[in-house]
């Protein structure tokens, strides 16, 4: 059975591997297709497409957009994104500027308390990287302030902690508008990570469907088999497509392997074939 992974990250956002290295890891694991879905950026797509041009790996150009629904942060995946579109780049650059202002303020809060945290250390040699709290956690560990990233989130940058500042709240309507214009299809990412009950998830997908949602990520590293089956049932009930992905980040999430997640997750090629058929 040919296997795929429709949710992977590179160092264009908060992954640890370059787009080319992500492709190499996917090939090493025997995958036939992946979707590069970096957070709020398409900057890694040209590199991975050029690198895999003559390789036996299909790459779906994608994105993972962060937004808010009823004051709760949710993520939406866009597949087959028009990554070279200048208007899309303007939209994403505006979102990036808003996030950068938040990151600068978090750095200033830490520096006031004597922490040697700088934007240069967060960027780690990649000036175009989309900075997330994972970057802050890495630097806090590197500076010896925290013993590991879990402590960094629990004591310093988790919700409600002293140095936490919320991301700019992009409404889900805005995110879906962007994806409807510049991606061929959009999927609700890892629905169970938002701590909604199943009835609330159904309400959410019902609403997002009116905005153009095409599917649900039913398979994810955080799901057990019962949860994946339940999400598949919700997708089928609402006439939505199904996708799946590991949410691979490299060493940032060391217990997640590309194509396998945390355990024996297997995402068959037929899911991508079904998505492509629906788009045709």
PDB file of C-alpha atoms in Angstrom:
ATOM      1  CA  UNK A   1       0.000   0.000   0.000  1.00  0.00           C
ATOM      2  CA  UNK A   2       1.381   3.386  -1.004  1.00  0.00           C
ATOM      3  CA  UNK A   3       1.467   5.781   1.963  1.00  0.00           C
ATOM      4  CA  UNK A   4       1.351   9.574   2.176  1.00  0.00           C
ATOM      5  CA  UNK A   5       1.444  12.424   4.706  1.00  0.00           C
ATOM      6  CA  UNK A   6      -0.665  15.526   4.093  1.00  0.00           C
ATOM      7  CA  UNK A   7       0.529  17.622   7.040  1.00  0.00           C
ATOM      8  CA  UNK A   8       4.256  18.346   7.372  1.00  0.00           C
ATOM      9  CA  UNK A   9       6.311  21.389   8.355  1.00  0.00           C
ATOM     10  CA  UNK A  10       9.736  22.739   7.424  1.00  0.00           C
ATOM     11  CA  UNK A  11      11.937  25.490   8.808  1.00  0.00           C
ATOM     12  CA  UNK A  12      10.019  27.940   6.650  1.00  0.00           C
ATOM     13  CA  UNK A  13       7.795  28.030   9.739  1.00  0.00           C
ATOM     14  CA  UNK A  14       8.467  26.078  12.938  1.00  0.00           C
ATOM     15  CA  UNK A  15       9.926  22.803  11.681  1.00  0.00           C
ATOM     16  CA  UNK A  16      13.613  21.941  12.108  1.00  0.00           C
ATOM     17  CA  UNK A  17      14.381  20.616   8.600  1.00  0.00           C
ATOM     18  CA  UNK A  18      14.739  22.549   5.374  1.00  0.00           C
ATOM     19  CA  UNK A  19      12.112  21.793   2.721  1.00  0.00           C
ATOM     20  CA  UNK A  20      14.653  19.663   0.846  1.00  0.00           C
ATOM     21  CA  UNK A  21      15.497  17.737   4.016  1.00  0.00           C
ATOM     22  CA  UNK A  22      11.785  17.147   4.611  1.00  0.00           C
ATOM     23  CA  UNK A  23      11.569  15.608   1.143  1.00  0.00           C
ATOM     24  CA  UNK A  24      14.592  13.401   1.842  1.00  0.00           C
ATOM     25  CA  UNK A  25      13.004  12.189   5.090  1.00  0.00           C
ATOM     26  CA  UNK A  26       9.738  11.410   3.304  1.00  0.00           C
ATOM     27  CA  UNK A  27      11.593   9.424   0.641  1.00  0.00           C
ATOM     28  CA  UNK A  28      13.618   7.604   3.327  1.00  0.00           C
ATOM     29  CA  UNK A  29      10.357   6.581   4.973  1.00  0.00           C
ATOM     30  CA  UNK A  30       9.018   5.269   1.685  1.00  0.00           C
ATOM     31  CA  UNK A  31       6.232   7.823   1.227  1.00  0.00           C
ATOM     32  CA  UNK A  32       4.784   8.489  -2.200  1.00  0.00           C
ATOM     33  CA  UNK A  33       3.313  11.938  -1.512  1.00  0.00           C
ATOM     34  CA  UNK A  34       3.402  14.699   1.094  1.00  0.00           C
ATOM     35  CA  UNK A  35       1.818  18.115   1.537  1.00  0.00           C
ATOM     36  CA  UNK A  36       4.113  20.866   2.791  1.00  0.00           C
ATOM     37  CA  UNK A  37       1.829  22.880   5.071  1.00  0.00           C
ATOM     38  CA  UNK A  38       3.904  25.453   6.893  1.00  0.00           C
ATOM     39  CA  UNK A  39       2.190  27.868   9.261  1.00  0.00           C
ATOM     40  CA  UNK A  40       0.886  30.950   7.456  1.00  0.00           C
ATOM     41  CA  UNK A  41       3.604  30.867   4.793  1.00  0.00           C
ATOM     42  CA  UNK A  42       4.336  29.331   1.398  1.00  0.00           C
ATOM     43  CA  UNK A  43       8.016  30.294   1.416  1.00  0.00           C
ATOM     44  CA  UNK A  44       9.249  26.688   1.496  1.00  0.00           C
ATOM     45  CA  UNK A  45       7.261  25.496  -1.504  1.00  0.00           C
ATOM     46  CA  UNK A  46       9.530  26.646  -4.371  1.00  0.00           C
ATOM     47  CA  UNK A  47      12.510  24.854  -2.816  1.00  0.00           C
ATOM     48  CA  UNK A  48      10.764  21.539  -2.213  1.00  0.00           C
ATOM     49  CA  UNK A  49       9.118  21.482  -5.641  1.00  0.00           C
ATOM     50  CA  UNK A  50      12.428  22.209  -7.368  1.00  0.00           C
ATOM     51  CA  UNK A  51      14.228  19.612  -5.250  1.00  0.00           C
ATOM     52  CA  UNK A  52      11.700  16.831  -5.913  1.00  0.00           C
ATOM     53  CA  UNK A  53      11.235  17.560  -9.627  1.00  0.00           C
ATOM     54  CA  UNK A  54      13.100  14.401 -10.627  1.00  0.00           C
ATOM     55  CA  UNK A  55      12.363  12.341  -7.511  1.00  0.00           C
ATOM     56  CA  UNK A  56       9.726   9.718  -6.818  1.00  0.00           C
ATOM     57  CA  UNK A  57       7.785  11.924  -4.419  1.00  0.00           C
ATOM     58  CA  UNK A  58       4.637  13.887  -5.176  1.00  0.00           C
ATOM     59  CA  UNK A  59       4.484  17.200  -3.294  1.00  0.00           C
ATOM     60  CA  UNK A  60       1.211  19.007  -2.716  1.00  0.00           C
ATOM     61  CA  UNK A  61       1.852  22.744  -2.203  1.00  0.00           C
ATOM     62  CA  UNK A  62      -0.025  23.682   0.932  1.00  0.00           C
ATOM     63  CA  UNK A  63      -0.355  25.925   3.956  1.00  0.00           C
ATOM     64  CA  UNK A  64      -1.739  25.798   7.517  1.00  0.00           C
ATOM     65  CA  UNK A  65      -3.552  29.016   8.410  1.00  0.00           C
ATOM     66  CA  UNK A  66      -4.155  29.962  12.039  1.00  0.00           C
ATOM     67  CA  UNK A  67      -7.435  31.718  12.786  1.00  0.00           C
ATOM     68  CA  UNK A  68     -10.166  32.057  15.412  1.00  0.00           C
ATOM     69  CA  UNK A  69     -13.669  30.661  15.788  1.00  0.00           C
ATOM     70  CA  UNK A  70     -15.685  31.813  18.797  1.00  0.00           C
ATOM     71  CA  UNK A  71     -12.474  33.057  20.477  1.00  0.00           C
ATOM     72  CA  UNK A  72     -10.847  29.620  20.073  1.00  0.00           C
ATOM     73  CA  UNK A  73      -7.766  29.245  17.871  1.00  0.00           C
ATOM     74  CA  UNK A  74      -8.223  26.752  15.060  1.00  0.00           C
ATOM     75  CA  UNK A  75      -6.051  25.753  12.087  1.00  0.00           C
ATOM     76  CA  UNK A  76      -7.157  25.208   8.509  1.00  0.00           C
ATOM     77  CA  UNK A  77      -5.108  23.425   5.867  1.00  0.00           C
ATOM     78  CA  UNK A  78      -5.111  24.642   2.282  1.00  0.00           C
ATOM     79  CA  UNK A  79      -4.031  22.231  -0.458  1.00  0.00           C
ATOM     80  CA  UNK A  80      -2.822  23.099  -3.956  1.00  0.00           C
ATOM     81  CA  UNK A  81      -2.168  26.684  -2.931  1.00  0.00           C
ATOM     82  CA  UNK A  82      -1.380  29.213  -5.672  1.00  0.00           C
ATOM     83  CA  UNK A  83       1.925  29.953  -3.953  1.00  0.00           C
ATOM     84  CA  UNK A  84       3.282  32.298  -6.642  1.00  0.00           C
ATOM     85  CA  UNK A  85       0.242  34.582  -6.591  1.00  0.00           C
ATOM     86  CA  UNK A  86       1.268  38.136  -5.686  1.00  0.00           C
ATOM     87  CA  UNK A  87      -2.040  38.938  -3.999  1.00  0.00           C
ATOM     88  CA  UNK A  88      -1.684  35.871  -1.783  1.00  0.00           C
ATOM     89  CA  UNK A  89       1.822  37.012  -0.846  1.00  0.00           C
ATOM     90  CA  UNK A  90       0.424  40.413   0.175  1.00  0.00           C
ATOM     91  CA  UNK A  91      -2.213  38.757   2.372  1.00  0.00           C
ATOM     92  CA  UNK A  92       0.361  36.523   4.066  1.00  0.00           C
ATOM     93  CA  UNK A  93       2.872  39.349   4.513  1.00  0.00           C
ATOM     94  CA  UNK A  94       0.230  41.409   6.314  1.00  0.00           C
ATOM     95  CA  UNK A  95      -0.447  38.493   8.695  1.00  0.00           C
ATOM     96  CA  UNK A  96       3.307  38.050   9.189  1.00  0.00           C
ATOM     97  CA  UNK A  97       3.776  41.713  10.130  1.00  0.00           C
ATOM     98  CA  UNK A  98       1.084  41.419  12.789  1.00  0.00           C
ATOM     99  CA  UNK A  99       2.749  38.328  14.273  1.00  0.00           C
ATOM    100  CA  UNK A 100       6.177  39.972  14.205  1.00  0.00           C
ATOM    101  CA  UNK A 101       4.890  42.834  16.343  1.00  0.00           C
ATOM    102  CA  UNK A 102       3.670  40.312  18.916  1.00  0.00           C
ATOM    103  CA  UNK A 103       7.010  38.472  18.884  1.00  0.00           C
ATOM    104  CA  UNK A 104       8.959  41.690  19.378  1.00  0.00           C
ATOM    105  CA  UNK A 105       6.826  42.511  22.418  1.00  0.00           C
ATOM    106  CA  UNK A 106       7.434  39.029  23.896  1.00  0.00           C
ATOM    107  CA  UNK A 107      11.182  39.467  23.380  1.00  0.00           C
ATOM    108  CA  UNK A 108      11.064  42.856  25.122  1.00  0.00           C
ATOM    109  CA  UNK A 109       9.222  41.359  28.114  1.00  0.00           C
ATOM    110  CA  UNK A 110      11.896  38.687  28.503  1.00  0.00           C
ATOM    111  CA  UNK A 111      14.789  41.101  28.064  1.00  0.00           C
ATOM    112  CA  UNK A 112      13.388  43.342  30.801  1.00  0.00           C
ATOM    113  CA  UNK A 113      13.782  40.395  33.173  1.00  0.00           C
ATOM    114  CA  UNK A 114      17.376  39.833  32.101  1.00  0.00           C
ATOM    115  CA  UNK A 115      16.847  36.971  29.659  1.00  0.00           C
ATOM    116  CA  UNK A 116      19.234  36.875  26.722  1.00  0.00           C
ATOM    117  CA  UNK A 117      16.500  36.383  24.105  1.00  0.00           C
ATOM    118  CA  UNK A 118      16.804  38.151  20.738  1.00  0.00           C
ATOM    119  CA  UNK A 119      15.017  38.046  17.406  1.00  0.00           C
ATOM    120  CA  UNK A 120      18.275  36.891  15.799  1.00  0.00           C
ATOM    121  CA  UNK A 121      18.363  33.825  18.053  1.00  0.00           C
ATOM    122  CA  UNK A 122      14.721  33.086  17.307  1.00  0.00           C
ATOM    123  CA  UNK A 123      15.277  33.297  13.553  1.00  0.00           C
ATOM    124  CA  UNK A 124      18.295  30.975  13.830  1.00  0.00           C
ATOM    125  CA  UNK A 125      19.821  32.055  10.527  1.00  0.00           C
ATOM    126  CA  UNK A 126      16.535  31.947   8.592  1.00  0.00           C
ATOM    127  CA  UNK A 127      15.345  35.566   8.228  1.00  0.00           C
ATOM    128  CA  UNK A 128      12.133  34.514   6.470  1.00  0.00           C
ATOM    129  CA  UNK A 129      11.045  32.036   9.144  1.00  0.00           C
ATOM    130  CA  UNK A 130       7.576  32.434  10.645  1.00  0.00           C
ATOM    131  CA  UNK A 131       8.300  32.716  14.369  1.00  0.00           C
ATOM    132  CA  UNK A 132       6.052  30.723  16.695  1.00  0.00           C
ATOM    133  CA  UNK A 133       6.217  29.915  20.404  1.00  0.00           C
ATOM    134  CA  UNK A 134       8.164  26.779  19.442  1.00  0.00           C
ATOM    135  CA  UNK A 135      11.036  29.080  18.466  1.00  0.00           C
ATOM    136  CA  UNK A 136      10.876  30.793  21.872  1.00  0.00           C
ATOM    137  CA  UNK A 137      10.900  27.392  23.579  1.00  0.00           C
ATOM    138  CA  UNK A 138      13.999  26.335  21.626  1.00  0.00           C
ATOM    139  CA  UNK A 139      15.924  29.466  22.610  1.00  0.00           C
ATOM    140  CA  UNK A 140      14.847  29.209  26.265  1.00  0.00           C
ATOM    141  CA  UNK A 141      16.343  25.717  26.320  1.00  0.00           C
ATOM    142  CA  UNK A 142      19.497  26.751  24.441  1.00  0.00           C
ATOM    143  CA  UNK A 143      20.058  29.605  26.897  1.00  0.00           C
ATOM    144  CA  UNK A 144      19.771  27.229  29.854  1.00  0.00           C
ATOM    145  CA  UNK A 145      16.677  28.980  31.181  1.00  0.00           C
ATOM    146  CA  UNK A 146      14.568  25.828  30.804  1.00  0.00           C
ATOM    147  CA  UNK A 147      15.630  22.195  30.843  1.00  0.00           C
ATOM    148  CA  UNK A 148      13.275  21.302  27.997  1.00  0.00           C
ATOM    149  CA  UNK A 149      10.567  22.728  25.779  1.00  0.00           C
ATOM    150  CA  UNK A 150       7.767  21.337  27.913  1.00  0.00           C
ATOM    151  CA  UNK A 151       8.991  23.416  30.854  1.00  0.00           C
ATOM    152  CA  UNK A 152       9.293  26.460  28.583  1.00  0.00           C
ATOM    153  CA  UNK A 153       5.637  26.230  27.671  1.00  0.00           C
ATOM    154  CA  UNK A 154       4.445  25.357  31.165  1.00  0.00           C
ATOM    155  CA  UNK A 155       6.308  28.102  33.017  1.00  0.00           C
ATOM    156  CA  UNK A 156       7.082  30.847  30.516  1.00  0.00           C
ATOM    157  CA  UNK A 157       5.180  30.961  27.229  1.00  0.00           C
ATOM    158  CA  UNK A 158       2.056  28.854  27.685  1.00  0.00           C
ATOM    159  CA  UNK A 159      -1.362  30.497  27.753  1.00  0.00           C
ATOM    160  CA  UNK A 160      -1.647  32.522  30.963  1.00  0.00           C
ATOM    161  CA  UNK A 161       2.108  32.559  31.634  1.00  0.00           C
ATOM    162  CA  UNK A 162       4.031  35.778  32.276  1.00  0.00           C
ATOM    163  CA  UNK A 163       5.585  36.040  28.806  1.00  0.00           C
ATOM    164  CA  UNK A 164       2.639  34.812  26.789  1.00  0.00           C
ATOM    165  CA  UNK A 165       0.978  37.221  24.414  1.00  0.00           C
ATOM    166  CA  UNK A 166      -1.868  36.050  22.176  1.00  0.00           C
ATOM    167  CA  UNK A 167      -1.415  35.966  18.433  1.00  0.00           C
ATOM    168  CA  UNK A 168      -3.376  38.503  16.385  1.00  0.00           C
ATOM    169  CA  UNK A 169      -6.867  37.069  16.074  1.00  0.00           C
ATOM    170  CA  UNK A 170      -7.529  36.403  12.411  1.00  0.00           C
ATOM    171  CA  UNK A 171     -11.241  35.525  12.074  1.00  0.00           C
ATOM    172  CA  UNK A 172     -11.948  32.149  10.493  1.00  0.00           C
ATOM    173  CA  UNK A 173     -14.015  34.004   7.911  1.00  0.00           C
ATOM    174  CA  UNK A 174     -10.872  35.848   6.787  1.00  0.00           C
ATOM    175  CA  UNK A 175      -8.816  32.650   6.681  1.00  0.00           C
ATOM    176  CA  UNK A 176     -11.468  30.836   4.660  1.00  0.00           C
ATOM    177  CA  UNK A 177     -11.721  33.779   2.276  1.00  0.00           C
ATOM    178  CA  UNK A 178      -7.961  33.579   1.622  1.00  0.00           C
ATOM    179  CA  UNK A 179      -8.060  29.817   1.123  1.00  0.00           C
ATOM    180  CA  UNK A 180     -11.151  29.937  -1.068  1.00  0.00           C
ATOM    181  CA  UNK A 181      -9.400  32.359  -3.397  1.00  0.00           C
ATOM    182  CA  UNK A 182      -5.893  30.894  -3.476  1.00  0.00           C
ATOM    183  CA  UNK A 183      -6.159  27.171  -2.622  1.00  0.00           C
ATOM    184  CA  UNK A 184      -8.095  24.473  -4.441  1.00  0.00           C
ATOM    185  CA  UNK A 185      -9.463  23.006  -1.220  1.00  0.00           C
ATOM    186  CA  UNK A 186      -9.400  23.548   2.533  1.00  0.00           C
ATOM    187  CA  UNK A 187      -9.513  21.054   5.419  1.00  0.00           C
ATOM    188  CA  UNK A 188     -10.039  21.565   9.139  1.00  0.00           C
ATOM    189  CA  UNK A 189      -6.786  20.466  10.781  1.00  0.00           C
ATOM    190  CA  UNK A 190      -6.690  18.173  13.870  1.00  0.00           C
ATOM    191  CA  UNK A 191     -10.247  18.931  15.086  1.00  0.00           C
ATOM    192  CA  UNK A 192      -9.775  17.280  18.491  1.00  0.00           C
ATOM    193  CA  UNK A 193      -6.940  19.581  19.546  1.00  0.00           C
ATOM    194  CA  UNK A 194      -9.364  22.469  20.099  1.00  0.00           C
ATOM    195  CA  UNK A 195     -11.016  20.707  23.065  1.00  0.00           C
ATOM    196  CA  UNK A 196     -14.445  20.790  21.454  1.00  0.00           C
ATOM    197  CA  UNK A 197     -16.919  18.002  21.975  1.00  0.00           C
ATOM    198  CA  UNK A 198     -18.022  16.083  18.906  1.00  0.00           C
ATOM    199  CA  UNK A 199     -21.277  18.070  18.709  1.00  0.00           C
ATOM    200  CA  UNK A 200     -19.271  21.306  18.747  1.00  0.00           C
ATOM    201  CA  UNK A 201     -16.987  19.948  16.030  1.00  0.00           C
ATOM    202  CA  UNK A 202     -20.060  19.248  13.919  1.00  0.00           C
ATOM    203  CA  UNK A 203     -21.277  22.813  14.470  1.00  0.00           C
ATOM    204  CA  UNK A 204     -17.833  24.103  13.499  1.00  0.00           C
ATOM    205  CA  UNK A 205     -17.592  22.099  10.276  1.00  0.00           C
ATOM    206  CA  UNK A 206     -21.174  23.009   9.407  1.00  0.00           C
ATOM    207  CA  UNK A 207     -20.269  26.676   9.665  1.00  0.00           C
ATOM    208  CA  UNK A 208     -16.931  26.364   7.876  1.00  0.00           C
ATOM    209  CA  UNK A 209     -18.639  24.431   5.090  1.00  0.00           C
ATOM    210  CA  UNK A 210     -20.769  27.509   4.358  1.00  0.00           C
ATOM    211  CA  UNK A 211     -17.447  29.348   3.901  1.00  0.00           C
ATOM    212  CA  UNK A 212     -16.045  26.774   1.496  1.00  0.00           C
ATOM    213  CA  UNK A 213     -14.549  24.006   3.676  1.00  0.00           C
ATOM    214  CA  UNK A 214     -14.038  20.801   1.709  1.00  0.00           C
ATOM    215  CA  UNK A 215     -12.843  18.326   4.295  1.00  0.00           C
ATOM    216  CA  UNK A 216     -11.611  17.214   7.721  1.00  0.00           C
ATOM    217  CA  UNK A 217      -8.204  15.930   8.793  1.00  0.00           C
ATOM    218  CA  UNK A 218      -9.541  12.728  10.303  1.00  0.00           C
ATOM    219  CA  UNK A 219      -6.147  11.075  10.762  1.00  0.00           C
ATOM    220  CA  UNK A 220      -3.585  12.872  12.935  1.00  0.00           C
ATOM    221  CA  UNK A 221      -0.776  12.028  15.338  1.00  0.00           C
ATOM    222  CA  UNK A 222      -2.913  13.060  18.311  1.00  0.00           C
ATOM    223  CA  UNK A 223      -5.798  10.698  17.473  1.00  0.00           C
ATOM    224  CA  UNK A 224      -6.391   7.125  18.521  1.00  0.00           C
ATOM    225  CA  UNK A 225      -8.239   4.774  16.167  1.00  0.00           C
ATOM    226  CA  UNK A 226     -11.632   5.426  17.798  1.00  0.00           C
ATOM    227  CA  UNK A 227     -11.203   9.184  17.426  1.00  0.00           C
ATOM    228  CA  UNK A 228     -10.138   8.890  13.788  1.00  0.00           C
ATOM    229  CA  UNK A 229     -13.155   6.691  13.050  1.00  0.00           C
ATOM    230  CA  UNK A 230     -15.429   9.202  14.753  1.00  0.00           C
ATOM    231  CA  UNK A 231     -14.019  12.071  12.675  1.00  0.00           C
ATOM    232  CA  UNK A 232     -14.383   9.984   9.509  1.00  0.00           C
ATOM    233  CA  UNK A 233     -18.048   9.484  10.372  1.00  0.00           C
ATOM    234  CA  UNK A 234     -18.521  13.222  10.906  1.00  0.00           C
ATOM    235  CA  UNK A 235     -16.882  13.945   7.558  1.00  0.00           C
ATOM    236  CA  UNK A 236     -19.092  11.436   5.757  1.00  0.00           C
ATOM    237  CA  UNK A 237     -22.222  12.719   7.510  1.00  0.00           C
ATOM    238  CA  UNK A 238     -21.448  16.261   6.346  1.00  0.00           C
ATOM    239  CA  UNK A 239     -20.408  15.186   2.837  1.00  0.00           C
ATOM    240  CA  UNK A 240     -16.819  16.276   3.408  1.00  0.00           C
ATOM    241  CA  UNK A 241     -13.554  14.799   2.182  1.00  0.00           C
ATOM    242  CA  UNK A 242     -10.999  13.141   4.480  1.00  0.00           C
ATOM    243  CA  UNK A 243      -7.301  13.881   4.837  1.00  0.00           C
ATOM    244  CA  UNK A 244      -4.600  12.794   7.240  1.00  0.00           C
ATOM    245  CA  UNK A 245      -1.164  13.846   8.364  1.00  0.00           C
ATOM    246  CA  UNK A 246       1.473  13.403  11.019  1.00  0.00           C
ATOM    247  CA  UNK A 247       2.026  17.113  11.770  1.00  0.00           C
ATOM    248  CA  UNK A 248       5.746  16.377  11.401  1.00  0.00           C
ATOM    249  CA  UNK A 249       8.109  19.119  12.694  1.00  0.00           C
ATOM    250  CA  UNK A 250      11.429  17.282  12.950  1.00  0.00           C
ATOM    251  CA  UNK A 251      13.301  17.610  16.254  1.00  0.00           C
ATOM    252  CA  UNK A 252      10.791  20.232  17.398  1.00  0.00           C
ATOM    253  CA  UNK A 253       8.383  17.316  17.945  1.00  0.00           C
ATOM    254  CA  UNK A 254      10.841  14.403  18.264  1.00  0.00           C
ATOM    255  CA  UNK A 255       8.181  11.773  18.980  1.00  0.00           C
ATOM    256  CA  UNK A 256       6.454  12.347  15.619  1.00  0.00           C
ATOM    257  CA  UNK A 257       7.793  10.594  12.524  1.00  0.00           C
ATOM    258  CA  UNK A 258       6.854  11.702   9.048  1.00  0.00           C
ATOM    259  CA  UNK A 259       4.228   9.361   7.651  1.00  0.00           C
ATOM    260  CA  UNK A 260       3.751   7.538  10.958  1.00  0.00           C
ATOM    261  CA  UNK A 261       2.969  10.118  13.578  1.00  0.00           C
ATOM    262  CA  UNK A 262       3.517   8.835  17.110  1.00  0.00           C
ATOM    263  CA  UNK A 263       2.750   5.206  16.342  1.00  0.00           C
ATOM    264  CA  UNK A 264       1.563   3.088  13.471  1.00  0.00           C
ATOM    265  CA  UNK A 265      -0.562   5.667  11.678  1.00  0.00           C
ATOM    266  CA  UNK A 266      -0.893   4.839   7.975  1.00  0.00           C
ATOM    267  CA  UNK A 267      -2.425   7.269   5.508  1.00  0.00           C
ATOM    268  CA  UNK A 268      -3.188   5.562   2.190  1.00  0.00           C
ATOM    269  CA  UNK A 269      -2.643   7.174  -1.188  1.00  0.00           C
ATOM    270  CA  UNK A 270      -6.324   6.660  -1.972  1.00  0.00           C
ATOM    271  CA  UNK A 271      -7.186   9.631   0.266  1.00  0.00           C
ATOM    272  CA  UNK A 272      -5.194  11.952  -1.968  1.00  0.00           C
ATOM    273  CA  UNK A 273      -6.577  10.265  -5.082  1.00  0.00           C
ATOM    274  CA  UNK A 274     -10.107  10.918  -3.793  1.00  0.00           C
ATOM    275  CA  UNK A 275      -9.288  14.565  -3.112  1.00  0.00           C
ATOM    276  CA  UNK A 276      -7.874  15.002  -6.621  1.00  0.00           C
ATOM    277  CA  UNK A 277     -10.876  13.304  -8.187  1.00  0.00           C
ATOM    278  CA  UNK A 278     -13.232  15.606  -6.274  1.00  0.00           C
ATOM    279  CA  UNK A 279     -11.320  18.654  -7.468  1.00  0.00           C
ATOM    280  CA  UNK A 280     -11.574  17.486 -11.077  1.00  0.00           C
TER     281      UNK A 280
END
